[in-house]
mmCIF file of C-alpha atoms in Angstrom:
data_model
loop_
_atom_site.group_PDB
_atom_site.id
_atom_site.type_symbol
_atom_site.label_atom_id
_atom_site.label_comp_id
_atom_site.label_asym_id
_atom_site.label_seq_id
_atom_site.Cartn_x
_atom_site.Cartn_y
_atom_site.Cartn_z
ATOM 1 C CA MET A 1 0.000 0.000 0.000
ATOM 2 C CA THR A 2 1.203 3.493 -0.714
ATOM 3 C CA ASP A 3 0.920 6.635 1.365
ATOM 4 C CA GLN A 4 -0.148 8.788 -1.556
ATOM 5 C CA ALA A 5 -3.368 8.727 -3.502
ATOM 6 C CA PRO A 6 -2.916 7.432 -7.051
ATOM 7 C CA ALA A 7 -2.826 9.997 -9.819
ATOM 8 C CA ALA A 8 -6.145 10.404 -11.574
ATOM 9 C CA GLN A 9 -6.379 8.950 -15.079
ATOM 10 C CA THR A 10 -7.433 12.159 -16.793
ATOM 11 C CA ASP A 11 -6.162 14.965 -18.984
ATOM 12 C CA SER A 12 -6.800 17.607 -16.335
ATOM 13 C CA PRO A 13 -3.781 19.012 -14.494
ATOM 14 C CA GLU A 14 -2.604 17.343 -11.293
ATOM 15 C CA ILE A 15 -3.984 18.911 -8.115
ATOM 16 C CA PRO A 16 -1.312 19.480 -5.481
ATOM 17 C CA GLY A 17 -1.731 17.426 -2.328
ATOM 18 C CA LYS A 18 -2.758 18.876 1.031
ATOM 19 C CA PRO A 19 -1.418 17.739 4.384
ATOM 20 C CA VAL A 20 -3.831 16.177 6.860
ATOM 21 C CA SER A 21 -3.255 19.099 9.250
ATOM 22 C CA ALA A 22 -4.538 21.646 6.703
ATOM 23 C CA SER A 23 -8.153 20.646 7.280
ATOM 24 C CA ARG A 24 -8.162 18.887 10.684
ATOM 25 C CA THR A 25 -10.664 20.485 13.049
ATOM 26 C CA THR A 26 -12.370 20.182 16.423
ATOM 27 C CA LEU A 27 -15.970 21.155 17.072
ATOM 28 C CA SER A 28 -16.953 21.539 20.739
ATOM 29 C CA HIS A 29 -20.471 21.710 22.137
ATOM 30 C CA ILE A 30 -21.966 21.597 25.629
ATOM 31 C CA MET A 31 -24.862 19.170 25.988
ATOM 32 C CA THR A 32 -28.121 20.469 27.443
ATOM 33 C CA HIS A 33 -31.498 19.015 28.420
ATOM 34 C CA SER A 34 -32.827 19.604 24.907
ATOM 35 C CA ASP A 35 -30.259 17.048 23.655
ATOM 36 C CA THR A 36 -31.506 14.141 25.783
ATOM 37 C CA ASN A 37 -33.388 10.976 24.926
ATOM 38 C CA LEU A 38 -36.015 9.183 27.035
ATOM 39 C CA LEU A 39 -33.267 7.607 29.162
ATOM 40 C CA GLY A 40 -31.896 11.005 30.171
ATOM 41 C CA THR A 41 -28.633 10.693 28.247
ATOM 42 C CA VAL A 42 -27.727 12.571 25.090
ATOM 43 C CA HIS A 43 -29.531 11.217 22.052
ATOM 44 C CA GLY A 44 -27.287 9.335 19.604
ATOM 45 C CA GLY A 45 -28.751 11.403 16.767
ATOM 46 C CA VAL A 46 -27.467 14.596 18.400
ATOM 47 C CA ILE A 47 -23.955 13.127 18.502
ATOM 48 C CA MET A 48 -24.299 11.925 14.903
ATOM 49 C CA LYS A 49 -25.295 15.441 13.800
ATOM 50 C CA LEU A 50 -22.188 16.884 15.476
ATOM 51 C CA VAL A 51 -20.081 14.174 13.817
ATOM 52 C CA ASP A 52 -21.550 15.005 10.394
ATOM 53 C CA ASP A 53 -21.064 18.747 10.969
ATOM 54 C CA ALA A 54 -17.396 18.368 11.933
ATOM 55 C CA ALA A 55 -16.709 15.905 9.126
ATOM 56 C CA GLY A 56 -18.432 18.197 6.619
ATOM 57 C CA ALA A 57 -16.285 21.130 7.692
ATOM 58 C CA VAL A 58 -13.142 19.056 7.249
ATOM 59 C CA ALA A 59 -14.262 17.764 3.837
ATOM 60 C CA GLY A 60 -15.104 21.277 2.665
ATOM 61 C CA ARG A 61 -11.774 22.629 3.889
ATOM 62 C CA HIS A 62 -9.802 19.836 2.269
ATOM 63 C CA SER A 63 -11.642 19.961 -1.048
ATOM 64 C CA GLY A 64 -11.821 23.760 -1.177
ATOM 65 C CA GLY A 65 -15.582 23.882 -1.649
ATOM 66 C CA PRO A 66 -18.857 22.085 -1.109
ATOM 67 C CA ALA A 67 -18.849 18.420 -0.134
ATOM 68 C CA VAL A 68 -21.825 16.215 0.656
ATOM 69 C CA THR A 69 -22.143 13.198 2.935
ATOM 70 C CA ALA A 70 -22.139 10.039 0.818
ATOM 71 C CA SER A 71 -22.079 7.502 3.643
ATOM 72 C CA MET A 72 -21.458 7.023 7.322
ATOM 73 C CA ASP A 73 -20.197 3.733 8.608
ATOM 74 C CA GLU A 74 -18.801 2.239 11.750
ATOM 75 C CA MET A 75 -20.423 4.811 14.042
ATOM 76 C CA ALA A 76 -19.569 3.369 17.428
ATOM 77 C CA PHE A 77 -20.996 4.692 20.683
ATOM 78 C CA LEU A 78 -18.605 3.639 23.442
ATOM 79 C CA GLU A 79 -19.900 5.525 26.495
ATOM 80 C CA PRO A 80 -23.061 7.538 27.208
ATOM 81 C CA VAL A 81 -22.900 11.331 27.010
ATOM 82 C CA ARG A 82 -24.727 13.266 29.731
ATOM 83 C CA VAL A 83 -26.252 16.694 30.141
ATOM 84 C CA GLY A 84 -23.448 19.043 31.157
ATOM 85 C CA ASP A 85 -20.793 17.198 29.173
ATOM 86 C CA LEU A 86 -18.567 19.277 26.950
ATOM 87 C CA VAL A 87 -18.281 17.213 23.779
ATOM 88 C CA HIS A 88 -15.287 17.586 21.454
ATOM 89 C CA VAL A 89 -15.647 16.188 17.947
ATOM 90 C CA LYS A 90 -12.240 15.825 16.295
ATOM 91 C CA ALA A 91 -12.164 15.157 12.556
ATOM 92 C CA GLN A 92 -9.585 14.735 9.817
ATOM 93 C CA VAL A 93 -9.341 13.487 6.242
ATOM 94 C CA ASN A 94 -7.901 9.966 6.299
ATOM 95 C CA TRP A 95 -7.956 9.143 2.577
ATOM 96 C CA THR A 96 -8.903 10.703 -0.747
ATOM 97 C CA GLY A 97 -9.977 9.319 -4.092
ATOM 98 C CA ARG A 98 -10.780 11.249 -7.256
ATOM 99 C CA SER A 99 -13.770 13.130 -5.796
ATOM 100 C CA SER A 100 -14.342 11.361 -2.494
ATOM 101 C CA MET A 101 -12.776 11.643 0.941
ATOM 102 C CA GLU A 102 -12.954 9.449 4.008
ATOM 103 C CA VAL A 103 -13.141 11.531 7.175
ATOM 104 C CA GLY A 104 -12.371 9.920 10.513
ATOM 105 C CA VAL A 105 -14.076 11.347 13.586
ATOM 106 C CA ARG A 106 -13.306 10.818 17.269
ATOM 107 C CA VAL A 107 -15.799 12.023 19.896
ATOM 108 C CA LEU A 108 -14.591 12.931 23.394
ATOM 109 C CA ALA A 109 -16.608 14.117 26.391
ATOM 110 C CA GLU A 110 -15.644 15.807 29.640
ATOM 111 C CA ARG A 111 -17.644 17.406 32.426
ATOM 112 C CA TRP A 112 -17.995 21.121 31.775
ATOM 113 C CA ASN A 113 -17.015 22.066 35.332
ATOM 114 C CA GLU A 114 -14.257 19.539 36.070
ATOM 115 C CA SER A 115 -10.631 19.326 35.008
ATOM 116 C CA THR A 116 -10.555 15.560 34.510
ATOM 117 C CA PRO A 117 -9.335 14.053 31.233
ATOM 118 C CA ALA A 118 -11.854 13.687 28.428
ATOM 119 C CA THR A 119 -13.310 10.223 27.759
ATOM 120 C CA HIS A 120 -13.439 8.679 24.278
ATOM 121 C CA VAL A 121 -17.190 8.220 23.770
ATOM 122 C CA GLY A 122 -17.502 7.485 20.061
ATOM 123 C CA SER A 123 -15.904 7.128 16.645
ATOM 124 C CA ALA A 124 -17.141 7.193 13.074
ATOM 125 C CA TYR A 125 -15.979 7.090 9.484
ATOM 126 C CA LEU A 126 -17.793 9.113 6.846
ATOM 127 C CA VAL A 127 -17.338 9.370 3.107
ATOM 128 C CA PHE A 128 -17.892 12.753 1.493
ATOM 129 C CA ALA A 129 -18.093 13.613 -2.190
ATOM 130 C CA ALA A 130 -16.879 16.995 -3.387
ATOM 131 C CA VAL A 131 -19.426 18.621 -5.691
ATOM 132 C CA ASP A 132 -19.555 21.649 -7.947
ATOM 133 C CA ALA A 133 -22.338 24.240 -8.158
ATOM 134 C CA ASP A 134 -24.453 21.813 -10.234
ATOM 135 C CA GLY A 135 -24.025 18.974 -7.746
ATOM 136 C CA LYS A 136 -21.644 17.073 -10.033
ATOM 137 C CA PRO A 137 -18.538 15.386 -8.579
ATOM 138 C CA ARG A 138 -15.345 17.430 -8.693
ATOM 139 C CA ARG A 139 -11.750 16.452 -8.077
ATOM 140 C CA VAL A 140 -10.175 16.776 -4.652
ATOM 141 C CA PRO A 141 -6.530 17.240 -3.721
ATOM 142 C CA PRO A 142 -4.760 14.086 -2.575
ATOM 143 C CA VAL A 143 -4.321 13.952 1.188
ATOM 144 C CA VAL A 144 -0.713 13.879 2.353
ATOM 145 C CA PRO A 145 -0.225 11.903 5.576
ATOM 146 C CA GLU A 146 2.257 13.659 7.868
ATOM 147 C CA THR A 147 2.759 11.292 10.788
ATOM 148 C CA GLU A 148 2.904 7.547 11.360
ATOM 149 C CA ARG A 149 -0.607 7.775 12.783
ATOM 150 C CA ASP A 150 -1.792 9.553 9.596
ATOM 151 C CA ARG A 151 -0.145 6.856 7.451
ATOM 152 C CA ARG A 152 -1.834 4.106 9.496
ATOM 153 C CA ARG A 153 -5.207 5.871 9.121
ATOM 154 C CA TYR A 154 -4.657 6.207 5.374
ATOM 155 C CA GLN A 155 -3.938 2.483 5.033
ATOM 156 C CA GLU A 156 -6.913 1.514 7.205
ATOM 157 C CA ALA A 157 -9.142 3.807 5.115
ATOM 158 C CA GLN A 158 -8.031 1.975 1.967
ATOM 159 C CA ILE A 159 -9.110 -1.311 3.576
ATOM 160 C CA ARG A 160 -12.504 0.149 4.540
ATOM 161 C CA ARG A 161 -12.972 1.441 0.977
ATOM 162 C CA THR A 162 -12.200 -1.992 -0.454
ATOM 163 C CA HIS A 163 -14.759 -3.536 1.905
ATOM 164 C CA ARG A 164 -17.417 -0.904 1.052
ATOM 165 C CA LEU A 165 -16.985 -1.559 -2.669
ATOM 166 C CA ALA A 166 -17.004 -5.354 -2.237
ATOM 167 C CA ARG A 167 -20.139 -5.187 -0.065
ATOM 168 C CA ARG A 168 -21.905 -2.971 -2.624
ATOM 169 C CA ARG A 169 -20.941 -5.333 -5.478
ATOM 170 C CA ALA A 170 -22.083 -8.435 -3.555
ATOM 171 C CA ILE A 171 -25.463 -6.848 -2.802
ATOM 172 C CA LEU A 172 -25.984 -5.795 -6.429
ATOM 173 C CA ASP A 173 -24.997 -9.276 -7.636
ATOM 174 C CA LEU A 174 -27.497 -10.882 -5.250
ATOM 175 C CA ARG A 175 -30.273 -8.544 -6.377
ATOM 176 C CA GLU A 176 -29.551 -9.343 -10.046
ATOM 177 C CA LYS A 177 -29.573 -13.075 -9.298
ATOM 178 C CA ARG A 178 -32.878 -12.858 -7.404
ATOM 179 C CA ALA A 179 -34.439 -10.770 -10.203
ATOM 180 C CA ALA A 180 -33.303 -13.358 -12.770
ATOM 181 C CA GLU A 181 -34.974 -16.039 -10.621
ATOM 182 C CA GLY A 182 -38.227 -14.070 -10.693
ATOM 183 C CA PHE A 183 -38.186 -12.643 -7.185
ATOM 184 C CA GLU A 184 -39.470 -9.113 -6.766
ATOM 185 C CA ASP A 185 -38.384 -6.759 -4.003
#
């Protein structure tokens, strides 16, 4: 596996790469009663919205323009978040393709009025597609990993991409087979 995105097979000029640190960001938000679910903890959908917001900011920064959420996978909730927690959503571009980017997100929570270390409460991987004014895909700069951790994340993102594509192909193949056998969905 390489640390650089492959060059696009096109006649358009090469886009210079951007380091991971150029678009990395942290979004912080204090959780209130309006964020809670019926159990009295913060609703998972509230956390997911913050994750999507932070990831979208990173994707837009990296691509230099609009980017839309294409998929979210592996959203893991590790610990509950409570009212009064200060939530930090840290996001960075892990991998880039021609017009898509995988953004990794780590969610941390700490009590707003205590000086204890933050707890890792969730993680997610999202894929964003850069789009132009007409909503058509547009090229993104390759991401340039800067640290060993960035290189590991890049390689892991390539594995996740391979699995996403294989899963999509297997599902489409099954649907075609069932349609050929006369089954309707």
